[in-house]
Amino acid sequence: MAGIYVHIPFCHSKCAYCDFYSMADSRRMPGFADALAREWHARRGQLGDSAVRTIYFGGGTPSMLPADMFAGIAALFPKENVEEFTVEANPEDIEPALVETWLQAGVNRVSIGVQSLVDSELEAVGRRHSAADAVNAIRCLHDCGVENVSADLIYGLPGQTLDTWRRSVEGLLSTGIAHLSAYCLSYEPGTRLYAKLQKGLLEEADDELVEQYFFTLCSLAAEASMEHYEISNFALEGCYSRHNSAYWDGTPYLGLGPGAHSLCADGVRRYVPSDLRAYLLAPETVAVIDKENEEDRINDLLLMRLRTKVGLSIALLPEKYRRGILARAARWLKSGHLIAEGTVLRIPEDRWLTSDAVIRDLFV
């Protein structure tokens, strides 16, 4: 099996926390659609003979694409074996006619960027929608027949409290979503929030509060019958993100568009530089190899697998690295930060917040 990821590098406006490659400029959209088609036809062979099972339109803001442009891009890709076709969306873009276009193009999953159900928190990070807009957008998706709706939340937002966080999580779960992704706010250099942090205009949530946010989230999601299957992801039974799960288990995927990364069928990672101007000039040749050695690949395996509920099968580790990794794992097993189930290593849910330290220590 294989996946396709399409990076749409356009937004209505740039959120204060976002460091993904995107721009608040839609004038190059028509040229982008043409370039994307050229890149796909030039690079589709990098998927080998694998059937495409998942398609994911991310960004940026794919939901700002005009309906006819979205349909034209979606039509590029084979659909006969596709099990999951996801499009990321912002609440303010959702309306029945656009959703109908998505459904006709084969979309069966929508991931909506809610981030909070508290208006002051949304305003603090430059979101364009209100809490009511988010709830109405989810209702619209359900009314149009989209059963598999995922929503994103962020904890650690400026002005957020444990009470407002609980309100956002409970409110979102009550809408009937099938999947929830929740991330701790990260202050990335180059973002507006980072600049404010450096100037002392706001403070990061401390570790104790972040821990309270996380365990409140875990508790509320469990009460809603959602399975915590990856550090940041929860889902009802049968509603895991198949596309993202493929990233974590090493399934090949082709990333198209500036800023996209790929793990091709030949085992080589490639990426498209985050430069729309260069991309529009030569989309067929702009992707470059992301050079990795054997140690890099083992570290990728550790990082991806230990973020998940499934964990890491020791059998996947090459013999020459296995003994050293298991020796370093011993102290984490003793402290309970790792658990062994047969030949599988896992980080338990109550230790996932400290997983970075565990995983880094296991790196070769």
Tab-separated table of C-alpha atoms in Angstrom:
chain	number	residue	atom	x	y	z
A	1	MET	CA	0.000	0.000	0.000
A	2	ALA	CA	1.025	3.640	-0.389
A	3	GLY	CA	-0.208	7.139	0.336
A	4	ILE	CA	-0.234	10.531	-1.332
A	5	TYR	CA	0.189	13.791	0.572
A	6	VAL	CA	-0.547	17.105	-1.163
A	7	HIS	CA	0.685	20.295	0.493
A	8	ILE	CA	-1.480	23.313	-0.286
A	9	PRO	CA	0.708	26.331	0.615
A	10	PHE	CA	-2.034	28.966	0.828
A	11	CYS	CA	-3.898	30.459	3.793
A	12	HIS	CA	-6.394	33.263	4.294
A	13	SER	CA	-4.021	34.598	6.959
A	14	LYS	CA	-1.086	33.268	8.959
A	15	CYS	CA	-1.896	32.042	12.473
A	16	ALA	CA	0.362	33.415	15.208
A	17	TYR	CA	1.777	29.969	16.128
A	18	CYS	CA	2.188	28.423	12.672
A	19	ASP	CA	5.594	27.621	11.167
A	20	PHE	CA	4.326	25.367	8.364
A	21	TYR	CA	5.123	26.590	4.868
A	22	SER	CA	2.211	28.703	3.709
A	23	MET	CA	1.401	32.217	2.563
A	24	ALA	CA	-1.583	34.528	2.726
A	25	ASP	CA	-1.586	35.096	-1.027
A	26	SER	CA	-3.911	33.275	-3.411
A	27	ARG	CA	-2.730	34.930	-6.647
A	28	ARG	CA	-0.486	31.990	-7.536
A	29	MET	CA	-3.205	29.388	-7.055
A	30	PRO	CA	-3.909	28.739	-10.768
A	31	GLY	CA	-0.198	28.312	-11.490
A	32	PHE	CA	0.118	26.027	-8.492
A	33	ALA	CA	-2.572	23.639	-9.720
A	34	ASP	CA	-0.831	23.310	-13.085
A	35	ALA	CA	2.561	22.762	-11.445
A	36	LEU	CA	1.131	20.126	-9.121
A	37	ALA	CA	-0.166	18.150	-12.095
A	38	ARG	CA	3.271	18.304	-13.719
A	39	GLU	CA	4.986	17.155	-10.525
A	40	TRP	CA	2.578	14.237	-10.102
A	41	HIS	CA	3.096	12.965	-13.634
A	42	ALA	CA	6.881	13.265	-13.282
A	43	ARG	CA	7.129	11.582	-9.870
A	44	ARG	CA	4.296	9.068	-9.679
A	45	GLY	CA	6.721	6.250	-10.491
A	46	GLN	CA	8.397	6.819	-7.102
A	47	LEU	CA	5.476	4.951	-5.546
A	48	GLY	CA	6.486	1.820	-7.440
A	49	ASP	CA	3.726	-0.727	-7.962
A	50	SER	CA	2.042	-0.047	-4.606
A	51	ALA	CA	-1.678	0.649	-4.683
A	52	VAL	CA	-2.630	4.072	-3.317
A	53	ARG	CA	-4.747	3.515	-0.204
A	54	THR	CA	-4.764	7.000	1.352
A	55	ILE	CA	-4.792	10.572	0.074
A	56	TYR	CA	-4.306	13.572	2.342
A	57	PHE	CA	-4.626	17.251	1.397
A	58	GLY	CA	-2.842	19.338	4.048
A	59	GLY	CA	-1.275	22.725	4.320
A	60	GLY	CA	-1.760	25.575	4.563
A	61	THR	CA	-5.504	25.596	4.122
A	62	PRO	CA	-6.811	23.170	1.471
A	63	SER	CA	-10.387	24.268	2.176
A	64	MET	CA	-9.704	27.669	0.634
A	65	LEU	CA	-9.199	26.082	-2.801
A	66	PRO	CA	-12.077	26.972	-5.164
A	67	ALA	CA	-14.349	23.998	-5.758
A	68	ASP	CA	-13.379	23.528	-9.413
A	69	MET	CA	-9.674	23.692	-8.611
A	70	PHE	CA	-10.032	21.176	-5.808
A	71	ALA	CA	-11.923	18.811	-8.093
A	72	GLY	CA	-9.282	19.158	-10.806
A	73	ILE	CA	-6.420	18.370	-8.413
A	74	ALA	CA	-8.276	15.448	-6.839
A	75	ALA	CA	-8.951	14.011	-10.293
A	76	LEU	CA	-5.210	13.570	-10.871
A	77	PHE	CA	-4.933	10.641	-8.478
A	78	PRO	CA	-6.079	7.009	-8.773
A	79	LYS	CA	-9.069	6.289	-6.532
A	80	GLU	CA	-9.913	2.646	-7.178
A	81	ASN	CA	-8.063	1.397	-4.073
A	82	VAL	CA	-8.340	4.477	-1.870
A	83	GLU	CA	-9.750	3.711	1.575
A	84	GLU	CA	-9.311	7.148	3.135
A	85	PHE	CA	-9.233	10.583	1.475
A	86	THR	CA	-8.749	13.403	3.977
A	87	VAL	CA	-8.906	17.149	3.467
A	88	GLU	CA	-7.854	19.646	6.130
A	89	ALA	CA	-10.285	22.521	6.597
A	90	ASN	CA	-10.846	25.678	8.578
A	91	PRO	CA	-14.323	26.205	10.063
A	92	GLU	CA	-14.964	29.480	8.238
A	93	ASP	CA	-14.676	27.752	4.847
A	94	ILE	CA	-17.221	25.009	5.473
A	95	GLU	CA	-20.465	25.330	3.540
A	96	PRO	CA	-22.665	22.677	1.897
A	97	ALA	CA	-21.750	23.335	-1.759
A	98	LEU	CA	-18.020	22.997	-1.083
A	99	VAL	CA	-18.509	19.865	1.004
A	100	GLU	CA	-20.550	18.350	-1.819
A	101	THR	CA	-17.644	19.008	-4.202
A	102	TRP	CA	-15.311	17.195	-1.824
A	103	LEU	CA	-17.645	14.212	-1.555
A	104	GLN	CA	-17.985	13.965	-5.323
A	105	ALA	CA	-14.174	14.028	-5.585
A	106	GLY	CA	-13.947	11.035	-3.229
A	107	VAL	CA	-13.248	12.722	0.105
A	108	ASN	CA	-14.533	10.641	3.030
A	109	ARG	CA	-12.734	12.280	5.959
A	110	VAL	CA	-12.379	15.945	6.986
A	111	SER	CA	-9.866	17.210	9.536
A	112	ILE	CA	-11.007	20.546	10.900
A	113	GLY	CA	-8.745	23.025	12.699
A	114	VAL	CA	-10.737	24.092	15.757
A	115	GLN	CA	-7.870	24.693	18.248
A	116	SER	CA	-10.190	26.044	20.965
A	117	LEU	CA	-13.876	26.589	21.733
A	118	VAL	CA	-13.097	29.791	23.652
A	119	ASP	CA	-13.247	32.937	21.519
A	120	SER	CA	-10.622	34.884	23.481
A	121	GLU	CA	-8.135	32.057	23.013
A	122	LEU	CA	-8.832	31.909	19.286
A	123	GLU	CA	-8.306	35.656	18.990
A	124	ALA	CA	-5.029	35.432	20.916
A	125	VAL	CA	-3.469	33.211	18.223
A	126	GLY	CA	-4.995	34.878	15.166
A	127	ARG	CA	-7.676	32.363	14.256
A	128	ARG	CA	-10.397	33.767	11.990
A	129	HIS	CA	-13.323	31.700	13.252
A	130	SER	CA	-15.340	31.724	16.463
A	131	ALA	CA	-16.266	28.805	18.699
A	132	ALA	CA	-19.793	28.918	17.263
A	133	ASP	CA	-18.369	28.782	13.719
A	134	ALA	CA	-16.467	25.609	14.605
A	135	VAL	CA	-19.492	23.840	16.068
A	136	ASN	CA	-21.647	24.890	13.099
A	137	ALA	CA	-18.992	23.666	10.639
A	138	ILE	CA	-18.925	20.222	12.253
A	139	ARG	CA	-22.728	20.109	12.173
A	140	CYS	CA	-22.645	21.060	8.471
A	141	LEU	CA	-20.164	18.266	7.703
A	142	HIS	CA	-22.357	15.719	9.475
A	143	ASP	CA	-25.494	17.013	7.758
A	144	CYS	CA	-23.764	16.655	4.381
A	145	GLY	CA	-22.922	13.034	5.111
A	146	VAL	CA	-19.299	13.234	6.311
A	147	GLU	CA	-19.262	10.685	9.126
A	148	ASN	CA	-15.511	10.651	9.718
A	149	VAL	CA	-14.755	14.117	11.105
A	150	SER	CA	-11.515	14.800	12.935
A	151	ALA	CA	-10.834	17.982	14.910
A	152	ASP	CA	-7.660	19.584	16.258
A	153	LEU	CA	-7.191	21.297	19.614
A	154	ILE	CA	-4.195	23.062	21.180
A	155	TYR	CA	-3.389	23.199	24.888
A	156	GLY	CA	-1.121	25.825	26.452
A	157	LEU	CA	-2.705	28.713	24.529
A	158	PRO	CA	-2.260	32.265	25.868
A	159	GLY	CA	-4.955	32.963	28.448
A	160	GLN	CA	-6.040	29.327	28.622
A	161	THR	CA	-6.904	27.770	31.983
A	162	LEU	CA	-7.657	24.231	33.026
A	163	ASP	CA	-11.359	25.132	33.135
A	164	THR	CA	-11.407	26.608	29.612
A	165	TRP	CA	-9.416	23.625	28.327
A	166	ARG	CA	-11.964	21.256	29.817
A	167	ARG	CA	-14.739	23.298	28.207
A	168	SER	CA	-13.094	23.011	24.772
A	169	VAL	CA	-12.498	19.267	25.023
A	170	GLU	CA	-15.964	18.464	26.372
A	171	GLY	CA	-17.631	20.769	23.872
A	172	LEU	CA	-15.814	19.253	20.931
A	173	LEU	CA	-16.416	15.663	22.001
A	174	SER	CA	-20.127	16.428	22.366
A	175	THR	CA	-20.351	17.258	18.628
A	176	GLY	CA	-19.942	13.592	17.671
A	177	ILE	CA	-16.510	13.792	16.058
A	178	ALA	CA	-14.845	10.447	15.322
A	179	HIS	CA	-11.262	11.562	15.861
A	180	LEU	CA	-9.464	14.138	18.005
A	181	SER	CA	-5.908	15.435	17.675
A	182	ALA	CA	-4.534	17.593	20.488
A	183	TYR	CA	-1.144	19.256	20.615
A	184	CYS	CA	0.777	21.288	23.160
A	185	LEU	CA	1.456	24.795	21.872
A	186	SER	CA	4.990	25.129	20.555
A	187	TYR	CA	6.648	28.537	20.254
A	188	GLU	CA	8.539	28.258	16.984
A	189	PRO	CA	11.150	30.845	15.888
A	190	GLY	CA	9.811	33.109	13.179
A	191	THR	CA	6.209	33.046	14.415
A	192	ARG	CA	4.367	35.996	15.933
A	193	LEU	CA	3.835	34.145	19.196
A	194	TYR	CA	7.558	33.464	19.497
A	195	ALA	CA	8.300	37.160	19.019
A	196	LYS	CA	5.847	38.031	21.802
A	197	LEU	CA	7.399	35.408	24.060
A	198	GLN	CA	10.858	36.873	23.479
A	199	LYS	CA	9.564	40.345	24.345
A	200	GLY	CA	8.025	39.094	27.581
A	201	LEU	CA	4.482	39.831	26.429
A	202	LEU	CA	3.264	36.334	27.314
A	203	GLU	CA	4.390	33.254	29.230
A	204	GLU	CA	4.552	29.593	28.298
A	205	ALA	CA	2.419	27.179	30.292
A	206	ASP	CA	4.642	25.516	32.894
A	207	ASP	CA	5.266	21.764	32.989
A	208	GLU	CA	2.800	21.162	35.816
A	209	LEU	CA	-0.040	22.863	33.939
A	210	VAL	CA	0.817	21.073	30.690
A	211	GLU	CA	0.619	17.793	32.575
A	212	GLN	CA	-2.822	18.743	33.917
A	213	TYR	CA	-4.007	19.618	30.414
A	214	PHE	CA	-2.750	16.300	29.061
A	215	PHE	CA	-4.278	14.059	31.709
A	216	THR	CA	-7.573	15.965	31.616
A	217	LEU	CA	-7.611	15.336	27.867
A	218	CYS	CA	-6.843	11.635	28.305
A	219	SER	CA	-9.587	11.225	30.909
A	220	LEU	CA	-12.277	13.035	28.917
A	221	ALA	CA	-11.401	11.215	25.689
A	222	ALA	CA	-11.587	7.857	27.472
A	223	GLU	CA	-15.006	8.753	28.881
A	224	ALA	CA	-16.107	9.426	25.286
A	225	SER	CA	-14.916	5.924	24.232
A	226	MET	CA	-11.965	7.284	22.276
A	227	GLU	CA	-8.841	5.174	22.092
A	228	HIS	CA	-5.530	6.954	22.689
A	229	TYR	CA	-3.533	5.377	19.885
A	230	GLU	CA	-0.703	7.902	19.465
A	231	ILE	CA	0.656	10.624	21.742
A	232	SER	CA	-1.503	13.351	20.165
A	233	ASN	CA	-4.314	11.293	18.643
A	234	PHE	CA	-7.567	9.747	19.866
A	235	ALA	CA	-10.220	7.925	17.869
A	236	LEU	CA	-13.446	5.995	18.100
A	237	GLU	CA	-13.180	2.330	17.158
A	238	GLY	CA	-12.282	1.940	13.488
A	239	CYS	CA	-11.553	5.646	13.027
A	240	TYR	CA	-7.767	5.842	13.328
A	241	SER	CA	-6.193	8.137	10.746
A	242	ARG	CA	-5.009	5.549	8.243
A	243	HIS	CA	-2.818	8.059	6.444
A	244	ASN	CA	-0.972	9.230	9.560
A	245	SER	CA	-0.714	5.688	10.870
A	246	ALA	CA	1.103	4.817	7.656
A	247	TYR	CA	3.740	7.458	8.458
A	248	TRP	CA	4.352	5.777	11.792
A	249	ASP	CA	4.726	2.259	10.412
A	250	GLY	CA	6.968	3.132	7.457
A	251	THR	CA	4.478	2.770	4.612
A	252	PRO	CA	5.700	4.536	1.429
A	253	TYR	CA	4.040	7.834	0.562
A	254	LEU	CA	4.587	10.528	-2.038
A	255	GLY	CA	4.542	14.152	-0.894
A	256	LEU	CA	3.664	16.720	-3.550
A	257	GLY	CA	3.842	20.518	-3.401
A	258	PRO	CA	6.373	22.894	-1.811
A	259	GLY	CA	7.154	21.864	1.752
A	260	ALA	CA	6.068	18.228	1.283
A	261	HIS	CA	8.154	15.216	2.317
A	262	SER	CA	8.099	11.674	0.913
A	263	LEU	CA	9.193	8.175	1.817
A	264	CYS	CA	9.329	6.591	-1.602
A	265	ALA	CA	8.988	2.936	-2.544
A	266	ASP	CA	12.782	2.661	-2.934
A	267	GLY	CA	13.172	3.537	0.762
A	268	VAL	CA	14.606	6.975	-0.021
A	269	ARG	CA	13.218	10.083	1.678
A	270	ARG	CA	12.746	13.112	-0.547
A	271	TYR	CA	11.421	16.600	0.048
A	272	VAL	CA	10.230	19.523	-2.014
A	273	PRO	CA	11.915	22.760	-0.881
A	274	SER	CA	9.606	25.344	0.695
A	275	ASP	CA	9.867	27.772	-2.204
A	276	LEU	CA	6.737	28.328	-4.263
A	277	ARG	CA	8.498	30.454	-6.868
A	278	ALA	CA	11.070	27.749	-7.640
A	279	TYR	CA	8.336	25.108	-7.565
A	280	LEU	CA	6.230	26.894	-10.171
A	281	LEU	CA	9.228	27.112	-12.502
A	282	ALA	CA	10.285	23.448	-12.373
A	283	PRO	CA	7.937	21.180	-10.396
A	284	GLU	CA	9.141	18.079	-12.256
A	285	THR	CA	12.709	18.340	-10.928
A	286	VAL	CA	12.555	20.346	-7.711
A	287	ALA	CA	12.289	17.401	-5.256
A	288	VAL	CA	15.617	16.496	-3.672
A	289	ILE	CA	16.914	13.515	-1.708
A	290	ASP	CA	16.876	13.892	2.065
A	291	LYS	CA	20.131	12.095	2.787
A	292	GLU	CA	19.919	9.476	5.518
A	293	ASN	CA	22.352	6.886	6.769
A	294	GLU	CA	21.480	3.615	8.487
A	295	GLU	CA	21.601	5.215	11.936
A	296	ASP	CA	19.145	7.914	10.827
A	297	ARG	CA	16.708	5.249	9.648
A	298	ILE	CA	16.935	3.364	12.954
A	299	ASN	CA	16.310	6.600	14.870
A	300	ASP	CA	13.300	7.339	12.660
A	301	LEU	CA	11.967	3.883	13.486
A	302	LEU	CA	12.396	4.454	17.232
A	303	LEU	CA	10.782	7.880	17.056
A	304	MET	CA	7.788	6.826	14.996
A	305	ARG	CA	6.975	3.521	16.673
A	306	LEU	CA	7.423	4.587	20.297
A	307	ARG	CA	4.954	7.443	19.830
A	308	THR	CA	2.197	4.901	19.304
A	309	LYS	CA	0.133	2.527	21.389
A	310	VAL	CA	1.397	-0.364	19.231
A	311	GLY	CA	5.016	0.294	20.200
A	312	LEU	CA	8.198	-1.106	18.693
A	313	SER	CA	8.821	-4.744	17.849
A	314	ILE	CA	12.399	-5.595	18.785
A	315	ALA	CA	12.550	-7.819	15.707
A	316	LEU	CA	12.554	-4.669	13.537
A	317	LEU	CA	15.907	-3.573	14.978
A	318	PRO	CA	18.976	-4.740	13.022
A	319	GLU	CA	21.026	-7.121	15.126
A	320	LYS	CA	24.088	-4.889	15.268
A	321	TYR	CA	22.075	-2.135	17.005
A	322	ARG	CA	19.711	-4.272	19.041
A	323	ARG	CA	21.958	-5.066	21.997
A	324	GLY	CA	22.960	-1.436	22.558
A	325	ILE	CA	19.373	-0.170	22.336
A	326	LEU	CA	18.128	-2.811	24.763
A	327	ALA	CA	20.963	-2.017	27.186
A	328	ARG	CA	19.933	1.650	27.214
A	329	ALA	CA	16.286	0.647	27.509
A	330	ALA	CA	16.946	-1.275	30.726
A	331	ARG	CA	16.846	1.735	33.053
A	332	TRP	CA	13.659	3.032	31.440
A	333	LEU	CA	12.057	-0.392	31.864
A	334	LYS	CA	13.080	-0.351	35.512
A	335	SER	CA	11.576	3.120	36.071
A	336	GLY	CA	8.326	2.248	34.253
A	337	HIS	CA	8.882	4.752	31.439
A	338	LEU	CA	9.035	1.753	29.099
A	339	ILE	CA	7.199	-1.530	29.317
A	340	ALA	CA	7.967	-4.810	27.563
A	341	GLU	CA	5.158	-7.003	26.281
A	342	GLY	CA	6.775	-10.095	24.818
A	343	THR	CA	9.115	-8.737	22.146
A	344	VAL	CA	7.446	-5.319	21.964
A	345	LEU	CA	8.591	-2.148	23.739
A	346	ARG	CA	5.971	0.469	24.549
A	347	ILE	CA	5.794	3.765	26.390
A	348	PRO	CA	2.664	3.705	28.591
A	349	GLU	CA	0.125	6.505	28.281
A	350	ASP	CA	0.943	8.014	31.672
A	351	ARG	CA	4.587	8.457	30.575
A	352	TRP	CA	3.993	9.779	27.058
A	353	LEU	CA	4.687	13.374	28.113
A	354	THR	CA	8.272	12.342	28.883
A	355	SER	CA	8.651	10.194	25.779
A	356	ASP	CA	11.131	12.554	24.080
A	357	ALA	CA	13.724	11.920	26.785
A	358	VAL	CA	13.244	8.147	26.547
A	359	ILE	CA	13.427	8.041	22.763
A	360	ARG	CA	16.464	10.336	22.527
A	361	ASP	CA	18.315	8.107	24.989
A	362	LEU	CA	17.648	5.078	22.784
A	363	PHE	CA	18.929	6.747	19.606
A	364	VAL	CA	21.957	5.150	18.003
